[in-house]
PDB file of C-alpha atoms and ligand atoms in Angstrom:
ATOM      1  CA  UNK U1467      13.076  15.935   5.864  1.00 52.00           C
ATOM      2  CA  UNK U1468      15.413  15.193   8.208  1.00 49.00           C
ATOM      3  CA  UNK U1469      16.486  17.600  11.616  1.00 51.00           C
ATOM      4  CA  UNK U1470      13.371  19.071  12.289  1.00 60.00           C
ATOM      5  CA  UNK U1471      10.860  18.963  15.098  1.00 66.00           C
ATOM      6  CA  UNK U1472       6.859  18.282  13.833  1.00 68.00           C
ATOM      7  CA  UNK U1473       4.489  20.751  15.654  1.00 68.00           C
ATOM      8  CA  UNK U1474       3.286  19.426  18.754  1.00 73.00           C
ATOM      9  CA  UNK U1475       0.030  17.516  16.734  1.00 77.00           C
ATOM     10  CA  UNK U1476      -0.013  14.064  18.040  1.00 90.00           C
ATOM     11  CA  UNK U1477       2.023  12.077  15.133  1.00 94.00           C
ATOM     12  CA  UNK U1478       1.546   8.449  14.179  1.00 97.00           C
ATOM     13  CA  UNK U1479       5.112   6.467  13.329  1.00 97.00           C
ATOM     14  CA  UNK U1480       6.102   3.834  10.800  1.00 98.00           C
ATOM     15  CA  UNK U1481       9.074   1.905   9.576  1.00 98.00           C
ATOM     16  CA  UNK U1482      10.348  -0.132   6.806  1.00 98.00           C
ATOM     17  CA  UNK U1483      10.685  -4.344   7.281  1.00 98.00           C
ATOM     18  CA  UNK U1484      14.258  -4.471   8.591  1.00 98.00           C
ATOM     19  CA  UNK U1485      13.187  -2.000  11.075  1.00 98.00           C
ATOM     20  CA  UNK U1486      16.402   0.456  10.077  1.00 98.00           C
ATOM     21  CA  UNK U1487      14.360   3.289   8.611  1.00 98.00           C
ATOM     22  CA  UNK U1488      12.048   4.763  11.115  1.00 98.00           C
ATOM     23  CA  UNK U1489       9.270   7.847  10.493  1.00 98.00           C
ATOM     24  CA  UNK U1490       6.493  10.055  11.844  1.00 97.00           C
ATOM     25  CA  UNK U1491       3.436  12.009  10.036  1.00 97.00           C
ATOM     26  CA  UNK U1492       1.502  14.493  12.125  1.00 96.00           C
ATOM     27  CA  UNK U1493      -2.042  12.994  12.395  1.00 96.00           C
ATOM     28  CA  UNK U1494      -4.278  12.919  10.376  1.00 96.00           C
ATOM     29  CA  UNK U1495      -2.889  12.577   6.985  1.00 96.00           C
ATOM     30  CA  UNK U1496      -4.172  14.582   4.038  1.00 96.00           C
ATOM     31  CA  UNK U1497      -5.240  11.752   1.863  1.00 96.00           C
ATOM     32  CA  UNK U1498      -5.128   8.182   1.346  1.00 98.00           C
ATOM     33  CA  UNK U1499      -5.793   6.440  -2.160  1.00 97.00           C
ATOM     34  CA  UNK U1500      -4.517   2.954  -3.961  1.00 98.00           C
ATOM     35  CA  UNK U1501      -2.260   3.700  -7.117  1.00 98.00           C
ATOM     36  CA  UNK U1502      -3.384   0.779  -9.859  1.00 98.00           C
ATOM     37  CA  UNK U1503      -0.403   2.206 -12.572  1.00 97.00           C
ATOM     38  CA  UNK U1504       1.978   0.096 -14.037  1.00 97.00           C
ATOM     39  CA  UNK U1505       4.765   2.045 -12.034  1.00 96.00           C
ATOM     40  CA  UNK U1506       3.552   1.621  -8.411  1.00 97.00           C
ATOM     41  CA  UNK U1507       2.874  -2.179  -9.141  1.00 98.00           C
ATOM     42  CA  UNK U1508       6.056  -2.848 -10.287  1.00 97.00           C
ATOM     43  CA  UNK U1509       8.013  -0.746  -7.778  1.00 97.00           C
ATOM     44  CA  UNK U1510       6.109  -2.710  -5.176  1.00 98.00           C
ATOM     45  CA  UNK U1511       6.028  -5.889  -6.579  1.00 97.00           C
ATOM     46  CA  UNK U1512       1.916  -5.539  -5.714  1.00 98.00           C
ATOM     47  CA  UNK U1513      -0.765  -5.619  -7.827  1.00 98.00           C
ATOM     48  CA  UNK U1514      -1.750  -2.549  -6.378  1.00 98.00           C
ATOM     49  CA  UNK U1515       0.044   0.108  -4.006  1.00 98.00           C
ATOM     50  CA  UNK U1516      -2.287   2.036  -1.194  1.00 98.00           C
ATOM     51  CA  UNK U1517      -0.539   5.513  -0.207  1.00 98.00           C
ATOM     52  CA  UNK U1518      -1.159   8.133   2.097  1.00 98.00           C
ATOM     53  CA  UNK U1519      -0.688  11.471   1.206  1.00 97.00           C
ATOM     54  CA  UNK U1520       0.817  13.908   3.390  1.00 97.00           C
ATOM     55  CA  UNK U1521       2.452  17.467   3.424  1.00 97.00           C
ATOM     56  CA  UNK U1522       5.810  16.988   3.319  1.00 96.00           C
ATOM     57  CA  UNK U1523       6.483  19.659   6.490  1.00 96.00           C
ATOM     58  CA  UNK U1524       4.151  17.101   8.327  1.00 96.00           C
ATOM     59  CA  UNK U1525       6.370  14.323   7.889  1.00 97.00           C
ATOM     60  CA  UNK U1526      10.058  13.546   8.995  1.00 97.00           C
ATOM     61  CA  UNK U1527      12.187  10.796   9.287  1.00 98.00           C
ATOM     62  CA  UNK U1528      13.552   9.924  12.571  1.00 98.00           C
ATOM     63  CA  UNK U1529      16.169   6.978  11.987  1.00 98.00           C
ATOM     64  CA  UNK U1530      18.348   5.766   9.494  1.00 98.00           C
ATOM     65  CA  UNK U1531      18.085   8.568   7.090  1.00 98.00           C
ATOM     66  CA  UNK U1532      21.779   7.100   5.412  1.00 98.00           C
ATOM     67  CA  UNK U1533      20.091   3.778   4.769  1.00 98.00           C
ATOM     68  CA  UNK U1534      17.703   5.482   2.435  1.00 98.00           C
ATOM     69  CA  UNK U1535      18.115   5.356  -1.504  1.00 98.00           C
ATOM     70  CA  UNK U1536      16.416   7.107  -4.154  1.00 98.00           C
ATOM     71  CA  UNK U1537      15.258   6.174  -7.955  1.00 98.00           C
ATOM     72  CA  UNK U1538      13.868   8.879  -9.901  1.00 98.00           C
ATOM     73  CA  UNK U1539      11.399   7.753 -12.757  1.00 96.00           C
ATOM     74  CA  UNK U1540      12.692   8.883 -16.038  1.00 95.00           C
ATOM     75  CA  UNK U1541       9.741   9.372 -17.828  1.00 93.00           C
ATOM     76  CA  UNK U1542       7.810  10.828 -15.087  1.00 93.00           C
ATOM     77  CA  UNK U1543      10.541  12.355 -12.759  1.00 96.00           C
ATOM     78  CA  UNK U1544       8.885  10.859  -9.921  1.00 97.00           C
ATOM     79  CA  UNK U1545      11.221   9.612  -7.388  1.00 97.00           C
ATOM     80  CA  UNK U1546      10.772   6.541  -5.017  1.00 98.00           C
ATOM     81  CA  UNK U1547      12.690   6.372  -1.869  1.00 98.00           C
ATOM     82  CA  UNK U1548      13.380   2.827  -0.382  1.00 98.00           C
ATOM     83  CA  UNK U1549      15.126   1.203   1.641  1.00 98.00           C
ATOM     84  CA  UNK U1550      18.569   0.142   0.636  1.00 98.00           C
ATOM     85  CA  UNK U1551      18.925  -2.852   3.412  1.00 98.00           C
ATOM     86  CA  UNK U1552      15.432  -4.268   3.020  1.00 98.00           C
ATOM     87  CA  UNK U1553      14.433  -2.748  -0.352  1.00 98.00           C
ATOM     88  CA  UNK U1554      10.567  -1.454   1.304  1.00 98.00           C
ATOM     89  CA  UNK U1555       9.346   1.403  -0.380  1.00 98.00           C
ATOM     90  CA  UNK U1556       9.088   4.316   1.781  1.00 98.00           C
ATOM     91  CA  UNK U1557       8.410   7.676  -0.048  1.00 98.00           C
ATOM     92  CA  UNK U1558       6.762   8.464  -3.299  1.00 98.00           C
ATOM     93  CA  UNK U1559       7.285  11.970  -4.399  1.00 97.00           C
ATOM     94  CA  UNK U1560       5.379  12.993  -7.965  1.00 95.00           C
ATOM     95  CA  UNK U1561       6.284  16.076  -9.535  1.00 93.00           C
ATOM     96  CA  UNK U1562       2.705  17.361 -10.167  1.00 89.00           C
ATOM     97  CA  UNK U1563       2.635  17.881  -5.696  1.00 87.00           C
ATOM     98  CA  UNK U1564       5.881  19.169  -4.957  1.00 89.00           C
ATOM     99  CA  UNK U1565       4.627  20.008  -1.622  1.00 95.00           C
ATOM    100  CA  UNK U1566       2.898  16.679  -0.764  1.00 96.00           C
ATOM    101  CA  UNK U1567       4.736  13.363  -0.480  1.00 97.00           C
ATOM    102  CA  UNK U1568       3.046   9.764  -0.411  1.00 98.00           C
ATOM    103  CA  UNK U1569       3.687   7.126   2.180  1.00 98.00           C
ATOM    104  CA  UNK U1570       3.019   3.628   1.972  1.00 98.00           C
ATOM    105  CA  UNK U1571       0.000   2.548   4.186  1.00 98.00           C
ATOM    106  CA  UNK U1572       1.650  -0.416   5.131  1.00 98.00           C
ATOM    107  CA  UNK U1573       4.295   1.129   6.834  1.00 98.00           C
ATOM    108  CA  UNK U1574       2.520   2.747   9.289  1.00 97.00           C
ATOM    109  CA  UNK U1575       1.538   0.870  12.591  1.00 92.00           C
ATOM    110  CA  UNK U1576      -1.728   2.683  13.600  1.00 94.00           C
ATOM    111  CA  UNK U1577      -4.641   4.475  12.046  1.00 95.00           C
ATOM    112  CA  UNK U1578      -3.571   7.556  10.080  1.00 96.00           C
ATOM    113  CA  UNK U1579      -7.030   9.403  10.174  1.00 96.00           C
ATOM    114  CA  UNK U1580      -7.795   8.742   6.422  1.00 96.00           C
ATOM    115  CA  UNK U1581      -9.551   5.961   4.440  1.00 96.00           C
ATOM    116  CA  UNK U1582      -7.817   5.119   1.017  1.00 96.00           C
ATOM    117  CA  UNK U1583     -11.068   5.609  -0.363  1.00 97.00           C
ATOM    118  CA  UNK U1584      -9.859   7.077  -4.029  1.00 97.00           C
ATOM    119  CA  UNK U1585      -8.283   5.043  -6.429  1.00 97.00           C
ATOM    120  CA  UNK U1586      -5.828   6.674  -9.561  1.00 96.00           C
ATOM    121  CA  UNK U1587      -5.462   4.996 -12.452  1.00 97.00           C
ATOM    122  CA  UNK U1588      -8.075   2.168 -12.145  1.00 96.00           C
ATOM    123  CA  UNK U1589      -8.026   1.676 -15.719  1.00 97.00           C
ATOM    124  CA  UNK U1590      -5.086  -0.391 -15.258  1.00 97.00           C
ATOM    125  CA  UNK U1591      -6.324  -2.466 -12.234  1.00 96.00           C
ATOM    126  CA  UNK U1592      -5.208  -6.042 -12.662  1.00 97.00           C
ATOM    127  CA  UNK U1593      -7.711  -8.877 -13.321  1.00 95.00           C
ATOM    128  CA  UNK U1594      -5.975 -11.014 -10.439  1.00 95.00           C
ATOM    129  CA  UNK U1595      -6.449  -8.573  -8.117  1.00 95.00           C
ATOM    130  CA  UNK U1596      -8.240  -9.928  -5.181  1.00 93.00           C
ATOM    131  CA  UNK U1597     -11.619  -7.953  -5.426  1.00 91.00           C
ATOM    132  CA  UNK U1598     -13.398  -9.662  -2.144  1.00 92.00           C
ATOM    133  CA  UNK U1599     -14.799 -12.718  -4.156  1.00 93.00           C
ATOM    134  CA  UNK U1600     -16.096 -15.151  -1.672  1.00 94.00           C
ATOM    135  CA  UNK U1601     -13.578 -17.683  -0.412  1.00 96.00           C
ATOM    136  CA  UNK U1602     -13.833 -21.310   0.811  1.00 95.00           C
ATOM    137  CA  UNK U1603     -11.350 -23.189   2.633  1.00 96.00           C
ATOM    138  CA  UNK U1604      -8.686 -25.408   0.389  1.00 95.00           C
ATOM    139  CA  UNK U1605      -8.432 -28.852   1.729  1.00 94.00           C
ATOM    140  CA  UNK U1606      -5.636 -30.540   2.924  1.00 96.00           C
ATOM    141  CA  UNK U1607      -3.781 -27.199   3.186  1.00 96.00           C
ATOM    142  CA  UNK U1608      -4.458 -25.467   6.389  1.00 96.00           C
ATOM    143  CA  UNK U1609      -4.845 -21.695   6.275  1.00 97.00           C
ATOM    144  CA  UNK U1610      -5.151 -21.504   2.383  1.00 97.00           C
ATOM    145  CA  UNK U1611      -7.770 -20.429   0.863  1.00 96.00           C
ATOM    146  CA  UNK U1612      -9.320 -20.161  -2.562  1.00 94.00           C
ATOM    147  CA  UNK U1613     -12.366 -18.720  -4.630  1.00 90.00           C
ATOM    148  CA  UNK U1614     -15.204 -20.629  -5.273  1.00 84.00           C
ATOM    149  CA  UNK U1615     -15.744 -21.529  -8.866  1.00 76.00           C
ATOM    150  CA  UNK U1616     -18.340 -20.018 -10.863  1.00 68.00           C
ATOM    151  CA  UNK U1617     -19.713 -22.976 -12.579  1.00 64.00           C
ATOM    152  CA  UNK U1618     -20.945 -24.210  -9.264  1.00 55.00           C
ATOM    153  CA  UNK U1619     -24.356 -23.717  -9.077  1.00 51.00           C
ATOM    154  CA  UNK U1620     -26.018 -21.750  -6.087  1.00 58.00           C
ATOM    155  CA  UNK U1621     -26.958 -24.683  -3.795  1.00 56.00           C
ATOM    156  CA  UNK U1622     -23.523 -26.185  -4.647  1.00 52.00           C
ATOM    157  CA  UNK U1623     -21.732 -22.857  -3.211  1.00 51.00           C
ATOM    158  CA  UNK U1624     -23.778 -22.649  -0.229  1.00 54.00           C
ATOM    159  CA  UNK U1625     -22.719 -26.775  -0.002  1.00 56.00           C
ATOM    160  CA  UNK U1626     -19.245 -25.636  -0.458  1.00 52.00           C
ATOM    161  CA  UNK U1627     -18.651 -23.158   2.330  1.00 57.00           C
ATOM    162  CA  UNK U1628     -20.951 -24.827   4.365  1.00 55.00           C
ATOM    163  CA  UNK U1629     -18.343 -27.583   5.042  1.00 52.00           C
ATOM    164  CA  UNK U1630     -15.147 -27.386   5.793  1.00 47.00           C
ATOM    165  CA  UNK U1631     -13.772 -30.717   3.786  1.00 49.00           C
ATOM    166  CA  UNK U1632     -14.970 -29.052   0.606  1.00 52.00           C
ATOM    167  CA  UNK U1633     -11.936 -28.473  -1.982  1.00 59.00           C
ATOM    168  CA  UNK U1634     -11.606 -25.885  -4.472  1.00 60.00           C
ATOM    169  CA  UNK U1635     -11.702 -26.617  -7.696  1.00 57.00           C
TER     170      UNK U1635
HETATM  171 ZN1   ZN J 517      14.786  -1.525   5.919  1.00 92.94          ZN
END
Protein backbone atom coordinates (compact mmCIF):
# COMPACT_ATOMS: atom_id res chain seq x y z
CA UNK A 1 0.00 0.00 0.00
CA UNK A 2 2.65 2.06 0.48
CA UNK A 3 5.19 3.74 -2.56
CA UNK A 4 2.85 4.06 -5.16
CA UNK A 5 1.28 6.91 -7.07
CA UNK A 6 -2.95 6.70 -7.35
CA UNK A 7 -4.04 7.45 -11.00
CA UNK A 8 -4.61 10.94 -11.55
CA UNK A 9 -8.66 10.54 -10.23
CA UNK A 10 -9.17 13.32 -7.85
CA UNK A 11 -8.58 11.44 -4.29
CA UNK A 12 -10.17 12.40 -0.99
CA UNK A 13 -7.58 12.09 2.26
CA UNK A 14 -8.01 11.00 5.85
CA UNK A 15 -6.07 10.43 9.01
CA UNK A 16 -6.16 8.80 12.29
CA UNK A 17 -6.74 11.16 15.78
CA UNK A 18 -3.08 11.85 16.59
CA UNK A 19 -2.77 13.00 13.12
CA UNK A 20 0.52 10.51 12.55
CA UNK A 21 -1.10 8.19 10.04
CA UNK A 22 -2.18 10.00 6.98
CA UNK A 23 -4.19 8.39 3.67
CA UNK A 24 -5.85 8.91 0.29
CA UNK A 25 -8.72 6.84 -1.68
CA UNK A 26 -9.33 7.76 -5.30
CA UNK A 27 -12.90 9.20 -5.36
CA UNK A 28 -15.57 7.80 -5.25
CA UNK A 29 -15.32 4.81 -3.11
CA UNK A 30 -16.85 1.48 -4.05
CA UNK A 31 -19.14 1.08 -1.14
CA UNK A 32 -20.05 2.30 2.13
CA UNK A 33 -22.08 0.17 4.80
CA UNK A 34 -22.25 0.07 8.92
CA UNK A 35 -20.86 -3.35 10.34
CA UNK A 36 -23.39 -4.19 13.54
CA UNK A 37 -21.04 -7.65 14.45
CA UNK A 38 -19.76 -8.26 17.65
CA UNK A 39 -16.13 -7.83 16.15
CA UNK A 40 -16.34 -4.31 14.62
CA UNK A 41 -18.09 -3.05 17.91
CA UNK A 42 -15.63 -4.18 20.03
CA UNK A 43 -12.59 -3.27 17.91
CA UNK A 44 -14.10 0.19 17.86
CA UNK A 45 -15.34 0.49 21.10
CA UNK A 46 -18.83 1.65 19.04
CA UNK A 47 -21.94 0.23 19.04
CA UNK A 48 -21.70 0.18 15.51
CA UNK A 49 -18.72 0.73 12.92
CA UNK A 50 -19.62 2.60 9.34
CA UNK A 51 -16.88 1.56 6.60
CA UNK A 52 -16.17 2.42 3.23
CA UNK A 53 -15.17 0.00 0.93
CA UNK A 54 -12.57 0.53 -1.50
CA UNK A 55 -10.18 -1.35 -3.97
CA UNK A 56 -7.21 -1.69 -2.36
CA UNK A 57 -5.04 -0.29 -5.68
CA UNK A 58 -7.31 2.85 -5.06
CA UNK A 59 -6.04 3.47 -1.76
CA UNK A 60 -2.50 4.28 -0.28
CA UNK A 61 -1.11 5.53 2.66
CA UNK A 62 0.88 8.61 2.54
CA UNK A 63 2.43 9.13 6.17
CA UNK A 64 3.45 7.22 8.96
CA UNK A 65 3.21 3.84 7.47
CA UNK A 66 5.81 2.56 10.66
CA UNK A 67 3.26 3.81 13.16
CA UNK A 68 0.79 1.31 11.84
CA UNK A 69 0.03 -2.12 13.68
CA UNK A 70 -1.87 -5.01 12.68
CA UNK A 71 -4.24 -7.71 14.61
CA UNK A 72 -5.42 -10.49 12.63
CA UNK A 73 -8.79 -12.09 13.89
CA UNK A 74 -8.24 -15.66 14.71
CA UNK A 75 -11.37 -17.03 14.00
CA UNK A 76 -12.04 -15.07 10.99
CA UNK A 77 -8.48 -14.15 9.70
CA UNK A 78 -9.57 -10.74 9.25
CA UNK A 79 -6.99 -8.28 10.08
CA UNK A 80 -7.49 -4.70 11.57
CA UNK A 81 -4.86 -2.15 11.10
CA UNK A 82 -4.66 0.72 13.74
CA UNK A 83 -2.86 3.00 14.89
CA UNK A 84 -0.21 2.15 17.39
CA UNK A 85 0.18 5.93 18.92
CA UNK A 86 -3.51 6.75 19.08
CA UNK A 87 -5.02 3.24 18.81
CA UNK A 88 -7.83 4.61 15.71
CA UNK A 89 -8.75 1.97 13.55
CA UNK A 90 -7.67 2.50 10.12
CA UNK A 91 -8.00 -0.58 7.78
CA UNK A 92 -10.26 -3.55 7.86
CA UNK A 93 -9.23 -6.24 5.52
CA UNK A 94 -11.76 -9.55 5.44
CA UNK A 95 -10.61 -12.50 3.78
CA UNK A 96 -13.80 -13.16 1.71
CA UNK A 97 -12.48 -9.50 -0.56
CA UNK A 98 -8.95 -9.93 -0.84
CA UNK A 99 -8.97 -7.25 -3.33
CA UNK A 100 -11.14 -4.68 -1.45
CA UNK A 101 -10.16 -3.13 1.88
CA UNK A 102 -12.58 -1.13 4.31
CA UNK A 103 -11.89 2.28 5.72
CA UNK A 104 -13.42 3.85 8.54
CA UNK A 105 -15.86 6.71 7.52
CA UNK A 106 -14.78 8.70 10.22
CA UNK A 107 -11.47 9.08 9.13
CA UNK A 108 -12.03 10.70 6.15
CA UNK A 109 -12.46 14.60 6.07
CA UNK A 110 -14.77 15.08 3.00
CA UNK A 111 -17.48 13.29 1.11
CA UNK A 112 -16.29 9.97 -0.34
CA UNK A 113 -19.03 9.67 -3.13
CA UNK A 114 -20.96 6.83 -1.32
CA UNK A 115 -23.82 6.67 1.24
CA UNK A 116 -23.38 3.84 3.93
CA UNK A 117 -26.67 2.87 2.96
CA UNK A 118 -26.23 -1.19 3.61
CA UNK A 119 -25.94 -2.53 6.85
CA UNK A 120 -24.14 -6.38 7.58
CA UNK A 121 -25.03 -8.15 10.30
CA UNK A 122 -28.05 -6.18 11.67
CA UNK A 123 -29.13 -9.06 13.55
CA UNK A 124 -26.78 -8.09 16.13
CA UNK A 125 -27.57 -4.31 16.24
CA UNK A 126 -27.53 -3.15 19.82
CA UNK A 127 -30.72 -2.03 21.63
CA UNK A 128 -28.82 1.25 22.87
CA UNK A 129 -28.01 2.18 19.70
CA UNK A 130 -29.17 5.62 19.04
CA UNK A 131 -31.90 4.95 16.30
CA UNK A 132 -33.04 8.87 15.81
CA UNK A 133 -35.65 8.76 18.73
CA UNK A 134 -36.74 12.25 19.34
CA UNK A 135 -34.66 14.19 21.84
CA UNK A 136 -35.43 17.01 24.33
CA UNK A 137 -33.07 19.13 26.04
CA UNK A 138 -31.77 17.85 29.75
CA UNK A 139 -31.99 20.61 32.21
CA UNK A 140 -29.47 22.05 34.12
CA UNK A 141 -26.86 20.44 31.82
CA UNK A 142 -26.16 22.50 28.82
CA UNK A 143 -25.64 20.67 25.54
CA UNK A 144 -26.98 17.24 26.85
CA UNK A 145 -29.58 15.78 25.65
CA UNK A 146 -31.92 12.89 26.28
CA UNK A 147 -34.98 10.84 24.85
CA UNK A 148 -38.26 11.58 25.75
CA UNK A 149 -39.99 8.96 27.78
CA UNK A 150 -42.60 6.88 26.41
CA UNK A 151 -45.07 6.98 29.14
CA UNK A 152 -45.58 10.62 28.42
CA UNK A 153 -48.57 11.03 26.75
CA UNK A 154 -48.80 12.93 23.30
CA UNK A 155 -49.73 16.44 24.54
CA UNK A 156 -47.15 15.93 27.34
CA UNK A 157 -44.27 15.35 24.55
CA UNK A 158 -45.28 18.13 22.47
CA UNK A 159 -45.24 20.13 26.23
CA UNK A 160 -41.86 18.71 26.65
CA UNK A 161 -39.92 19.88 23.63
CA UNK A 162 -41.89 22.76 23.42
CA UNK A 163 -39.95 24.29 26.38
CA UNK A 164 -36.72 24.40 27.01
CA UNK A 165 -36.82 24.03 31.12
CA UNK A 166 -38.42 20.65 30.58
CA UNK A 167 -36.20 17.70 32.19
CA UNK A 168 -35.96 14.26 31.11
CA UNK A 169 -37.14 11.82 33.01
ZN1 LIG B 1 -2.63 8.06 15.36
Amino acid sequence: MKSRKLSSAPAVTGQCLCGAVQFEMEYPAFWAWHDHSRASRLAHGAVYATYVGAWRKRFRITAGEREINRFEEKETGAVRSFCRRCGTPLIYERTRSRNMINIPRALFQNRTGRQPIYHIAIEEMQDWAYAGEPLVPLKGYPGVFCKRSRKKSRLQEVRLSASIRSRCP
